[in-house]
Tab-separated table of C-alpha atoms in Angstrom:
chain	number	residue	atom	x	y	z
A	91	UNK	CA	-69.296	-39.340	-81.086
A	92	UNK	CA	-67.965	-42.764	-80.674
A	93	UNK	CA	-66.915	-42.668	-76.956
A	94	UNK	CA	-69.136	-41.765	-74.262
A	95	UNK	CA	-67.006	-42.704	-71.024
A	96	UNK	CA	-63.539	-43.505	-70.241
A	97	UNK	CA	-62.777	-44.879	-66.750
A	98	UNK	CA	-59.752	-46.192	-64.950
A	99	UNK	CA	-60.691	-47.734	-61.687
A	100	UNK	CA	-59.392	-49.976	-58.826
A	101	UNK	CA	-60.421	-53.537	-58.988
A	102	UNK	CA	-62.366	-52.930	-55.819
A	103	UNK	CA	-64.449	-50.418	-57.696
A	104	UNK	CA	-63.001	-46.957	-56.759
A	105	UNK	CA	-62.550	-44.588	-59.484
A	106	UNK	CA	-59.083	-43.217	-60.350
A	107	UNK	CA	-59.971	-41.366	-63.507
A	108	UNK	CA	-63.262	-40.805	-65.403
A	109	UNK	CA	-64.046	-38.649	-68.445
A	110	UNK	CA	-67.600	-38.375	-69.761
A	111	UNK	CA	-68.318	-37.206	-73.237
A	112	UNK	CA	-71.520	-35.858	-74.603
A	113	UNK	CA	-74.496	-34.062	-72.898
A	114	UNK	CA	-76.494	-37.148	-71.521
A	115	UNK	CA	-74.438	-37.323	-68.312
A	116	UNK	CA	-74.117	-33.644	-67.179
A	117	UNK	CA	-74.649	-34.030	-63.416
A	118	UNK	CA	-72.598	-35.890	-60.799
A	119	UNK	CA	-75.745	-37.793	-59.925
A	120	UNK	CA	-76.203	-39.006	-63.427
A	121	UNK	CA	-72.605	-39.863	-63.740
A	122	UNK	CA	-72.449	-41.763	-60.437
A	123	UNK	CA	-75.603	-43.904	-61.532
A	124	UNK	CA	-73.865	-44.592	-64.757
A	125	UNK	CA	-70.602	-45.634	-63.069
A	126	UNK	CA	-72.568	-48.034	-60.875
A	127	UNK	CA	-74.345	-49.457	-63.939
A	128	UNK	CA	-70.984	-49.966	-65.712
A	129	UNK	CA	-69.339	-51.607	-62.624
A	130	UNK	CA	-72.342	-53.819	-61.976
A	131	UNK	CA	-72.404	-55.011	-65.622
A	132	UNK	CA	-68.567	-55.751	-65.752
A	133	UNK	CA	-67.203	-56.407	-62.242
A	134	UNK	CA	-68.360	-60.110	-62.179
A	135	UNK	CA	-66.100	-60.820	-65.217
A	136	UNK	CA	-63.040	-58.883	-63.837
A	137	UNK	CA	-61.571	-62.333	-62.603
A	138	UNK	CA	-61.683	-63.628	-66.101
A	139	UNK	CA	-59.407	-60.869	-67.278
A	140	UNK	CA	-56.636	-62.202	-64.889
A	141	UNK	CA	-57.134	-65.817	-65.898
A	142	UNK	CA	-58.075	-66.171	-69.595
A	143	UNK	CA	-59.062	-63.181	-71.601
A	144	UNK	CA	-57.154	-59.932	-71.409
A	145	UNK	CA	-60.133	-58.002	-72.688
A	146	UNK	CA	-63.928	-58.254	-72.344
A	147	UNK	CA	-66.927	-56.698	-74.037
A	148	UNK	CA	-70.268	-56.054	-72.203
A	149	UNK	CA	-73.529	-54.416	-73.353
A	150	UNK	CA	-75.689	-52.226	-71.102
A	151	UNK	CA	-78.802	-51.145	-73.005
A	152	UNK	CA	-77.633	-49.511	-76.296
A	153	UNK	CA	-73.976	-48.970	-74.983
A	154	UNK	CA	-71.046	-51.248	-75.496
A	155	UNK	CA	-68.415	-51.456	-72.849
A	156	UNK	CA	-64.842	-52.734	-73.509
A	157	UNK	CA	-62.705	-53.247	-70.683
A	158	UNK	CA	-59.215	-54.542	-69.967
A	159	UNK	CA	-57.070	-55.205	-66.867
A	160	UNK	CA	-53.934	-52.949	-66.667
A	161	UNK	CA	-51.996	-54.440	-63.842
A	162	UNK	CA	-54.094	-54.033	-60.667
A	163	UNK	CA	-56.630	-51.430	-62.324
A	164	UNK	CA	-59.321	-51.838	-64.791
A	165	UNK	CA	-59.578	-49.681	-67.996
A	166	UNK	CA	-63.044	-49.372	-69.241
A	167	UNK	CA	-64.286	-47.583	-72.467
A	168	UNK	CA	-67.873	-47.266	-73.250
A	169	UNK	CA	-69.396	-46.149	-76.516
A	170	UNK	CA	-72.826	-46.198	-78.387
A	171	UNK	CA	-73.873	-49.546	-80.052
A	172	UNK	CA	-74.044	-48.065	-83.616
A	173	UNK	CA	-70.264	-48.297	-83.607
A	174	UNK	CA	-68.342	-51.647	-83.901
A	175	UNK	CA	-66.916	-53.090	-80.591
A	176	UNK	CA	-63.797	-53.936	-82.512
A	177	UNK	CA	-63.150	-50.144	-82.735
A	178	UNK	CA	-63.596	-49.728	-79.166
A	179	UNK	CA	-61.376	-52.883	-78.525
A	180	UNK	CA	-58.621	-51.251	-80.576
A	181	UNK	CA	-59.034	-48.026	-78.598
A	182	UNK	CA	-58.588	-49.907	-75.325
A	183	UNK	CA	-55.468	-51.746	-76.546
A	184	UNK	CA	-53.966	-48.372	-77.793
A	185	UNK	CA	-54.969	-46.663	-74.493
A	186	UNK	CA	-53.203	-49.595	-72.507
A	187	UNK	CA	-50.038	-49.217	-74.438
A	188	UNK	CA	-50.034	-45.347	-74.147
A	189	UNK	CA	-50.746	-45.379	-70.423
A	190	UNK	CA	-48.142	-47.943	-69.903
A	191	UNK	CA	-45.493	-45.827	-71.747
A	192	UNK	CA	-46.622	-42.551	-70.207
A	193	UNK	CA	-46.914	-43.868	-66.514
A	194	UNK	CA	-43.950	-46.242	-66.973
A	195	UNK	CA	-45.754	-49.394	-66.118
A	196	UNK	CA	-43.501	-52.253	-67.097
A	197	UNK	CA	-44.602	-55.817	-68.254
A	198	UNK	CA	-42.755	-59.089	-68.006
A	199	UNK	CA	-42.319	-61.524	-71.031
A	200	UNK	CA	-45.859	-63.127	-70.183
A	201	UNK	CA	-47.403	-59.684	-70.820
A	202	UNK	CA	-48.160	-59.349	-66.918
A	203	UNK	CA	-47.534	-56.319	-65.061
A	204	UNK	CA	-44.995	-56.773	-62.350
A	205	UNK	CA	-45.407	-53.580	-60.407
A	206	UNK	CA	-48.391	-51.701	-58.898
A	207	UNK	CA	-49.924	-50.020	-61.953
A	208	UNK	CA	-52.118	-48.114	-59.421
A	209	UNK	CA	-49.122	-46.588	-57.772
A	210	UNK	CA	-47.553	-45.654	-61.136
A	211	UNK	CA	-50.768	-44.207	-62.472
A	212	UNK	CA	-51.396	-42.155	-59.312
A	213	UNK	CA	-47.763	-40.801	-59.479
A	214	UNK	CA	-48.193	-39.839	-63.181
A	215	UNK	CA	-51.809	-38.779	-63.132
A	216	UNK	CA	-50.983	-35.786	-65.310
A	217	UNK	CA	-49.693	-38.117	-67.940
A	218	UNK	CA	-52.810	-40.245	-67.816
A	219	UNK	CA	-54.910	-37.166	-68.478
A	220	UNK	CA	-52.662	-36.185	-71.512
A	221	UNK	CA	-52.950	-39.647	-72.876
A	222	UNK	CA	-56.848	-39.529	-72.666
A	223	UNK	CA	-56.834	-36.076	-74.169
A	224	UNK	CA	-54.584	-36.967	-77.071
A	225	UNK	CA	-56.487	-39.978	-77.976
A	226	UNK	CA	-59.981	-38.957	-77.590
A	227	UNK	CA	-61.388	-35.475	-78.451
A	228	UNK	CA	-64.937	-34.786	-77.566
A	229	UNK	CA	-65.854	-38.548	-77.803
A	230	UNK	CA	-64.145	-38.988	-81.163
A	231	UNK	CA	-61.018	-41.011	-81.604
A	232	UNK	CA	-57.895	-38.874	-82.688
A	233	UNK	CA	-55.020	-41.367	-82.502
A	234	UNK	CA	-54.863	-44.986	-82.186
A	235	UNK	CA	-51.007	-45.259	-82.508
A	236	UNK	CA	-49.439	-45.283	-79.051
A	237	UNK	CA	-46.064	-44.152	-80.395
A	238	UNK	CA	-47.628	-41.078	-81.863
A	239	UNK	CA	-49.476	-40.371	-78.623
A	240	UNK	CA	-46.346	-40.643	-76.506
A	241	UNK	CA	-44.540	-38.410	-78.850
A	242	UNK	CA	-47.239	-35.841	-78.607
A	243	UNK	CA	-47.201	-36.046	-74.826
A	244	UNK	CA	-43.329	-35.356	-74.782
A	245	UNK	CA	-43.934	-32.347	-77.084
A	246	UNK	CA	-46.242	-30.623	-74.591
A	247	UNK	CA	-44.786	-27.371	-73.135
A	248	UNK	CA	-44.064	-27.204	-69.472
A	249	UNK	CA	-42.680	-30.738	-69.302
């Protein structure tokens, strides 16, 4: 298992989407404690995401967290330390492109989101879930190519 948690949250801290993999975080109480740890470890640096660095990496215990600003929401992926942070970084970049495509979140030429990503994600929440499910299966990475993921989502029945 490479990925233990995927979270999409408001910059104020509220959670839009979270998916936990593995058996360590079974109860809602354990998940809430872990979400608080992740937020406490990363929130002070969220301002840096807007200014200088599009992505950041943090470590909490033996867990690496890679996070990226997606318009007005934060995308976080946490994984065990035995796997390289670059792999998690590639996953975050791929998720970013896939979520932008599936939820129709445009960027301008300066790679900045011009509309409310939060609103688009909430309107297309089912697509967000499909993106996560297509890219990550039981904590293992299935696809890193966002074009393949978007194609697979379009092929799903009932769409």
